[in-house]
Amino acid sequence: MKIDQVLHMNEGMGEASYARNSLLQQKAISIAKPMIEEAITTLYCNTLPRNLAIADLGCSSGPNTFFVVTQIIKFVETLSQQLNRPSPEYQVLLNDLPANDFNSIFKSIPTFKHELYNEIQANKIGHCFISGVPGSFYGRLFPTRSLHFVHSSYSLHWLSQVPEGIEKNNKGNIYITRTSPKKVLKAYYEQFERDISWFLRSRAEELVEGGCMVLTILGRRSEDPSSKESAVHIYELFANALNHLVFKGLIQADQLHSFNIPNYIPSSSELKLQILKQGSFKINRTEVSSVHWTHCGSDNEHKSGAYNVAKCMRAVLEPLVLQHFGEAIIDEAFRVFQELLADTMSKEKTEFFNITLYLTKQSRSYVCFN
């Protein structure tokens, strides 16, 4: 599976689209808002840039794409007024994999600018230039020392590829579980290590001196990668749904055995270790927060929390499932998944854990791309 060609959220504005099922991700951005404001305040007051380059990595599409950008620009405008400085010009760089629904983003730019200028007043705000940047963030995306601020939310837990050598060793599972052999855990962690290292090295090259990042990643509290918490439990339940379809003869066992999620849900200590090992960034602040699964949907959308969680996960997982198993099993797979979710949510405390980090580029970082 070529992840960069397959991995994307469900497109458009339909019932199963990411645009209509991304309240959980918006909640994560809102939780990170104080840290984003802290980072922007330090950056802006120390550098007073005339041109502020902001990159959002893993921007997806829908209402969340411009949610954090709006927050940042509004806050910078407030700072510039307080400091009696002219508004900077804004360069907004929206990145995701090539299969992302960039067409929807481009169509929404005029509306975004109109609403932003009306809210802040067009005669005061600096020009805002917006570009789409397709490509993997596990490598270079921007020119050297061209960025001031990097934001990424709910994206870095996605790996650049499914770890090699696990297809025949993780039978019946689609991610790490307590029944997964140690070699599967090792393969997932080593892929995570490689990817995070490349991400950090690439951003160190692209950020200006004193440039900073605020990253929110779906994580876990436990040091055990197979612990039944956060998205780890979600994937186990979806694997159970797929195993049910194998039992019913709707998919072949070999199909399930060869399907693994290109994802790693790290702990806070694992993230910190990789940042310190790579050495390009100072960790200013780290926070771990929790969000109940029911935040996947609003209360007035549907009475069933399981219904909302299933829709949220379908918006994320459907392209991967569709590519591997075909269209015929999609509805049944997510119907069974919803039933399993309902049973679990009635018995257990179900939460997602977010790890948010505020990092600043070290003044004398050494980056090697050998």
XYZ file of C-alpha atoms in Angstrom:
370
model
C 0.000 0.000 0.000
C 1.437 3.353 -1.077
C 0.298 5.506 1.820
C 0.927 8.853 0.150
C -1.503 7.894 -2.632
C -4.215 6.361 -0.452
C -4.212 8.173 2.883
C -6.699 11.023 3.023
C -9.881 11.904 4.861
C -13.274 11.374 3.203
C -13.865 14.168 0.713
C -16.747 16.561 0.078
C -19.665 17.480 2.324
C -21.612 14.196 2.394
C -22.891 12.289 5.427
C -19.612 10.349 5.824
C -17.305 13.259 4.922
C -14.510 14.468 7.151
C -15.865 18.009 6.860
C -19.030 16.916 8.693
C -17.325 14.544 11.140
C -14.288 16.363 12.521
C -15.512 17.916 15.775
C -13.025 15.808 17.737
C -10.138 17.304 15.772
C -11.540 20.813 16.273
C -11.696 20.147 20.012
C -8.002 19.195 19.980
C -7.107 22.465 18.214
C -9.144 24.431 20.755
C -7.352 22.739 23.656
C -4.010 23.750 22.131
C -5.049 27.397 21.707
C -3.300 28.749 24.878
C -0.037 27.087 23.845
C -0.354 28.439 20.295
C -0.885 31.941 21.676
C 2.139 31.587 23.961
C 4.318 30.466 21.049
C 3.080 33.219 18.725
C 3.550 35.908 21.387
C 7.170 34.910 21.988
C 7.905 34.547 18.286
C 6.313 37.819 17.225
C 7.677 39.970 20.048
C 11.205 38.622 19.550
C 11.339 38.888 15.764
C 8.681 41.447 14.700
C 8.529 39.950 11.198
C 7.203 42.002 8.306
C 6.250 38.767 6.559
C 4.955 35.938 8.741
C 5.111 32.458 7.179
C 2.771 29.919 8.789
C 2.663 26.246 7.773
C -0.144 23.901 8.790
C 0.976 20.317 8.232
C -1.784 17.767 7.738
C -4.378 20.453 7.048
C -6.991 18.052 5.587
C -10.127 19.855 4.339
C -13.364 21.210 5.763
C -13.993 23.757 8.538
C -10.890 22.833 10.560
C -8.503 23.756 7.732
C -8.789 27.483 8.424
C -9.742 27.199 12.106
C -6.214 27.475 13.532
C -5.067 29.923 10.821
C -7.885 32.276 11.796
C -6.871 32.040 15.460
C -3.231 32.824 14.685
C -3.922 35.803 12.421
C -6.434 37.333 14.841
C -3.955 36.984 17.690
C -1.062 38.485 15.702
C -3.277 41.408 14.723
C -4.025 42.034 18.404
C -0.316 41.921 19.234
C 0.623 44.296 16.420
C -1.957 46.819 17.644
C -0.726 46.514 21.236
C 2.868 47.095 20.079
C 1.801 49.858 17.689
C 3.322 47.930 14.807
C 1.997 47.639 11.244
C 0.304 44.338 10.461
C 2.625 41.814 8.864
C 1.836 40.156 5.576
C 0.795 36.551 6.029
C 1.966 33.593 4.006
C -0.228 30.601 4.853
C 1.052 27.239 3.594
C -1.435 24.382 3.799
C 0.154 20.951 3.525
C -1.234 17.464 3.208
C -0.669 14.366 1.106
C -1.475 14.663 -2.623
C -4.742 12.695 -2.284
C -6.143 15.343 0.070
C -9.214 17.289 -1.090
C -7.308 20.450 -2.037
C -10.042 21.457 -4.489
C -12.457 22.024 -1.608
C -9.825 24.087 0.204
C -9.170 26.321 -2.784
C -12.892 26.879 -3.331
C -13.299 28.001 0.288
C -10.432 30.548 0.260
C -12.542 33.546 -0.916
C -15.103 32.898 1.832
C -12.359 32.532 4.445
C -10.709 35.812 3.439
C -14.015 37.668 3.296
C -15.026 36.541 6.789
C -11.546 37.205 8.196
C -11.276 40.708 6.749
C -14.783 41.597 7.904
C -14.053 40.439 11.420
C -10.664 42.156 11.768
C -11.361 45.097 9.413
C -9.786 44.980 5.972
C -8.075 48.357 6.242
C -5.911 47.149 9.125
C -4.989 43.546 8.388
C -1.959 42.740 6.239
C -2.275 40.869 2.952
C -2.861 37.126 3.318
C -1.387 34.799 0.682
C -2.542 31.174 0.795
C -0.925 28.203 -0.951
C -1.502 24.469 -1.013
C 1.603 22.302 -0.603
C 0.991 18.627 -1.428
C 3.566 16.159 -0.141
C 4.693 14.122 2.856
C 5.958 16.064 5.859
C 8.436 13.234 6.453
C 10.835 15.123 4.239
C 11.515 18.654 2.964
C 8.539 20.734 1.833
C 9.718 24.355 2.022
C 12.875 26.389 1.279
C 15.610 26.702 3.891
C 14.819 29.161 6.696
C 11.531 30.228 5.153
C 9.045 29.426 7.953
C 8.308 31.237 11.206
C 5.638 29.002 12.719
C 4.621 25.379 12.115
C 1.379 23.884 13.357
C 0.234 20.289 13.104
C -2.712 18.634 14.815
C -3.804 14.986 14.733
C -1.430 14.188 11.884
C 1.922 13.034 13.260
C 0.572 9.728 14.554
C 0.201 8.702 10.897
C 3.294 6.884 9.682
C 4.891 7.251 6.262
C 4.229 3.555 5.628
C 2.996 0.374 7.240
C 6.001 -1.060 9.098
C 7.740 -3.735 7.044
C 7.507 -7.398 7.937
C 4.349 -7.380 10.070
C 1.720 -8.697 7.628
C 2.186 -12.371 8.544
C 2.945 -11.725 12.197
C -0.100 -9.762 13.371
C -2.920 -12.041 12.277
C -6.416 -10.949 13.231
C -5.174 -7.524 14.323
C -4.874 -4.242 12.456
C -2.669 -2.460 15.010
C -0.703 -3.268 18.161
C -2.631 -5.343 20.713
C -1.718 -7.508 23.684
C -1.691 -10.527 21.365
C 0.772 -8.932 18.924
C 4.246 -10.528 18.911
C 7.140 -8.401 20.168
C 8.516 -8.128 16.635
C 5.330 -6.263 15.632
C 5.735 -3.749 18.479
C 9.391 -3.337 17.534
C 8.576 -2.742 13.854
C 5.951 -0.104 14.669
C 8.231 1.748 17.085
C 11.203 1.734 14.734
C 9.054 3.153 11.917
C 7.834 5.851 14.310
C 11.457 6.660 15.232
C 12.520 7.018 11.604
C 9.535 9.157 10.675
C 9.740 11.545 13.631
C 13.469 11.988 13.067
C 12.900 12.958 9.432
C 10.077 15.295 10.398
C 12.214 17.137 12.947
C 15.281 17.358 10.706
C 13.205 18.702 7.836
C 11.487 21.359 9.941
C 14.823 22.394 11.487
C 16.068 23.199 7.998
C 12.929 25.101 7.043
C 12.370 27.233 10.157
C 14.114 30.554 10.728
C 16.268 31.012 13.821
C 13.886 31.232 16.765
C 11.074 29.712 14.706
C 8.708 27.470 16.598
C 6.196 24.644 16.323
C 3.062 23.616 18.190
C 2.273 19.968 17.574
C -0.734 18.007 18.814
C -0.601 14.261 18.371
C -2.997 11.519 19.349
C -1.168 9.726 22.147
C -1.462 7.535 25.190
C -0.765 7.910 28.908
C 0.575 4.404 29.463
C 4.083 3.358 28.490
C 2.605 0.090 27.226
C 1.905 0.511 23.457
C -0.768 -2.199 23.611
C -2.726 -0.675 26.498
C -6.455 -0.404 25.806
C -6.724 3.362 25.827
C -7.181 6.160 23.330
C -7.184 5.151 19.652
C -5.463 1.853 20.477
C -8.808 0.581 21.786
C -10.642 2.019 18.768
C -8.461 0.027 16.382
C -8.956 -3.146 18.399
C -12.730 -2.739 18.155
C -12.545 -2.143 14.421
C -10.374 -5.258 14.054
C -13.123 -7.175 15.891
C -15.650 -5.840 13.379
C -13.491 -7.027 10.474
C -13.027 -10.432 12.130
C -16.830 -10.675 12.305
C -16.962 -10.108 8.545
C -14.407 -12.905 8.080
C -16.657 -15.204 10.135
C -19.624 -14.284 7.926
C -17.596 -14.975 4.783
C -17.733 -11.384 3.543
C -13.954 -11.018 3.464
C -11.110 -13.532 3.361
C -8.926 -14.162 6.395
C -5.814 -13.464 4.339
C -7.224 -10.039 3.440
C -7.546 -9.178 7.110
C -4.101 -10.542 7.987
C -2.506 -8.256 5.400
C -4.300 -5.117 6.602
C -2.492 -2.992 9.198
C -3.034 0.652 10.129
C -0.046 2.946 9.296
C -0.258 4.624 12.660
C 1.662 4.853 15.916
C 0.081 6.171 19.109
C 3.082 7.326 21.218
C 3.429 8.185 24.872
C 4.654 11.597 25.969
C 8.006 10.172 27.052
C 8.529 8.482 23.678
C 7.941 11.776 21.879
C 10.252 13.699 24.195
C 12.986 11.094 23.772
C 12.904 11.412 19.989
C 13.002 15.222 20.140
C 15.978 15.177 22.508
C 17.797 12.554 20.423
C 17.387 14.566 17.231
C 18.601 17.707 18.980
C 17.284 20.523 16.788
C 14.514 21.733 19.085
C 14.052 22.934 22.633
C 10.951 21.615 24.395
C 9.303 24.639 26.001
C 6.121 22.991 27.166
C 4.326 19.646 27.006
C 0.723 19.010 27.985
C -1.389 15.862 27.971
C -5.139 16.311 27.721
C -8.087 13.959 27.382
C -11.234 14.143 25.279
C -14.163 11.794 25.715
C -15.142 9.756 22.679
C -18.518 11.508 22.665
C -16.799 14.700 21.457
C -16.805 13.065 18.016
C -20.277 14.556 17.526
C -22.505 17.283 18.919
C -25.370 16.362 21.240
C -28.032 17.527 18.805
C -26.738 15.416 15.915
C -27.666 12.015 17.280
C -28.557 10.481 20.606
C -26.017 7.693 20.230
C -22.408 8.510 21.093
C -21.395 5.297 19.332
C -23.058 6.532 16.138
C -20.956 9.704 16.223
C -17.711 7.862 16.964
C -18.364 5.415 14.127
C -19.008 8.306 11.716
C -15.867 10.109 12.892
C -13.710 7.033 12.403
C -15.344 6.215 9.072
C -14.401 9.665 7.785
C -10.781 8.834 8.650
C -10.480 5.108 7.896
C -12.828 4.543 4.958
C -10.298 5.352 2.181
C -7.842 2.799 3.620
C -10.545 0.147 4.130
C -12.015 0.773 0.681
C -8.664 0.426 -1.060
C -7.867 -2.857 0.706
C -11.235 -4.643 0.987
C -13.413 -3.005 -1.662
C -16.648 -1.056 -1.445
C -19.046 -3.942 -0.821
C -18.179 -4.425 2.864
C -17.922 -0.771 3.940
C -21.439 -0.242 5.317
C -21.535 -3.593 7.118
C -18.070 -3.133 8.631
C -18.969 0.232 10.166
C -22.418 -1.012 11.249
C -20.828 -3.817 13.282
C -18.177 -1.372 14.506
C -20.910 0.948 15.822
C -22.501 -1.942 17.744
C -19.167 -2.805 19.356
C -18.590 0.849 20.223
C -22.010 1.124 21.855
C -21.330 -1.904 24.030
C -17.878 -0.647 25.044
C -19.021 2.909 25.766
C -21.803 1.606 28.017
C -19.308 -0.276 30.188
C -16.012 1.623 30.131
C -14.541 5.097 30.429
C -13.581 5.900 26.853
C -11.189 8.767 26.118
C -8.729 9.999 23.542
C -5.438 11.387 24.864
C -3.720 14.327 23.187
C -0.061 15.276 23.560
C 0.638 18.908 22.710
C 4.194 20.247 22.468
C 5.579 23.743 22.025
C 9.057 23.570 20.470
C 11.574 26.245 19.470
C 14.362 25.706 16.985
C 17.729 25.629 18.710
C 19.987 28.525 17.741
C 22.820 26.255 16.596
C 21.187 23.081 15.408
C 23.166 20.784 13.180
C 21.115 18.910 10.612
C 22.471 16.055 8.487
C 20.554 14.531 5.580
C 22.983 11.736 4.781
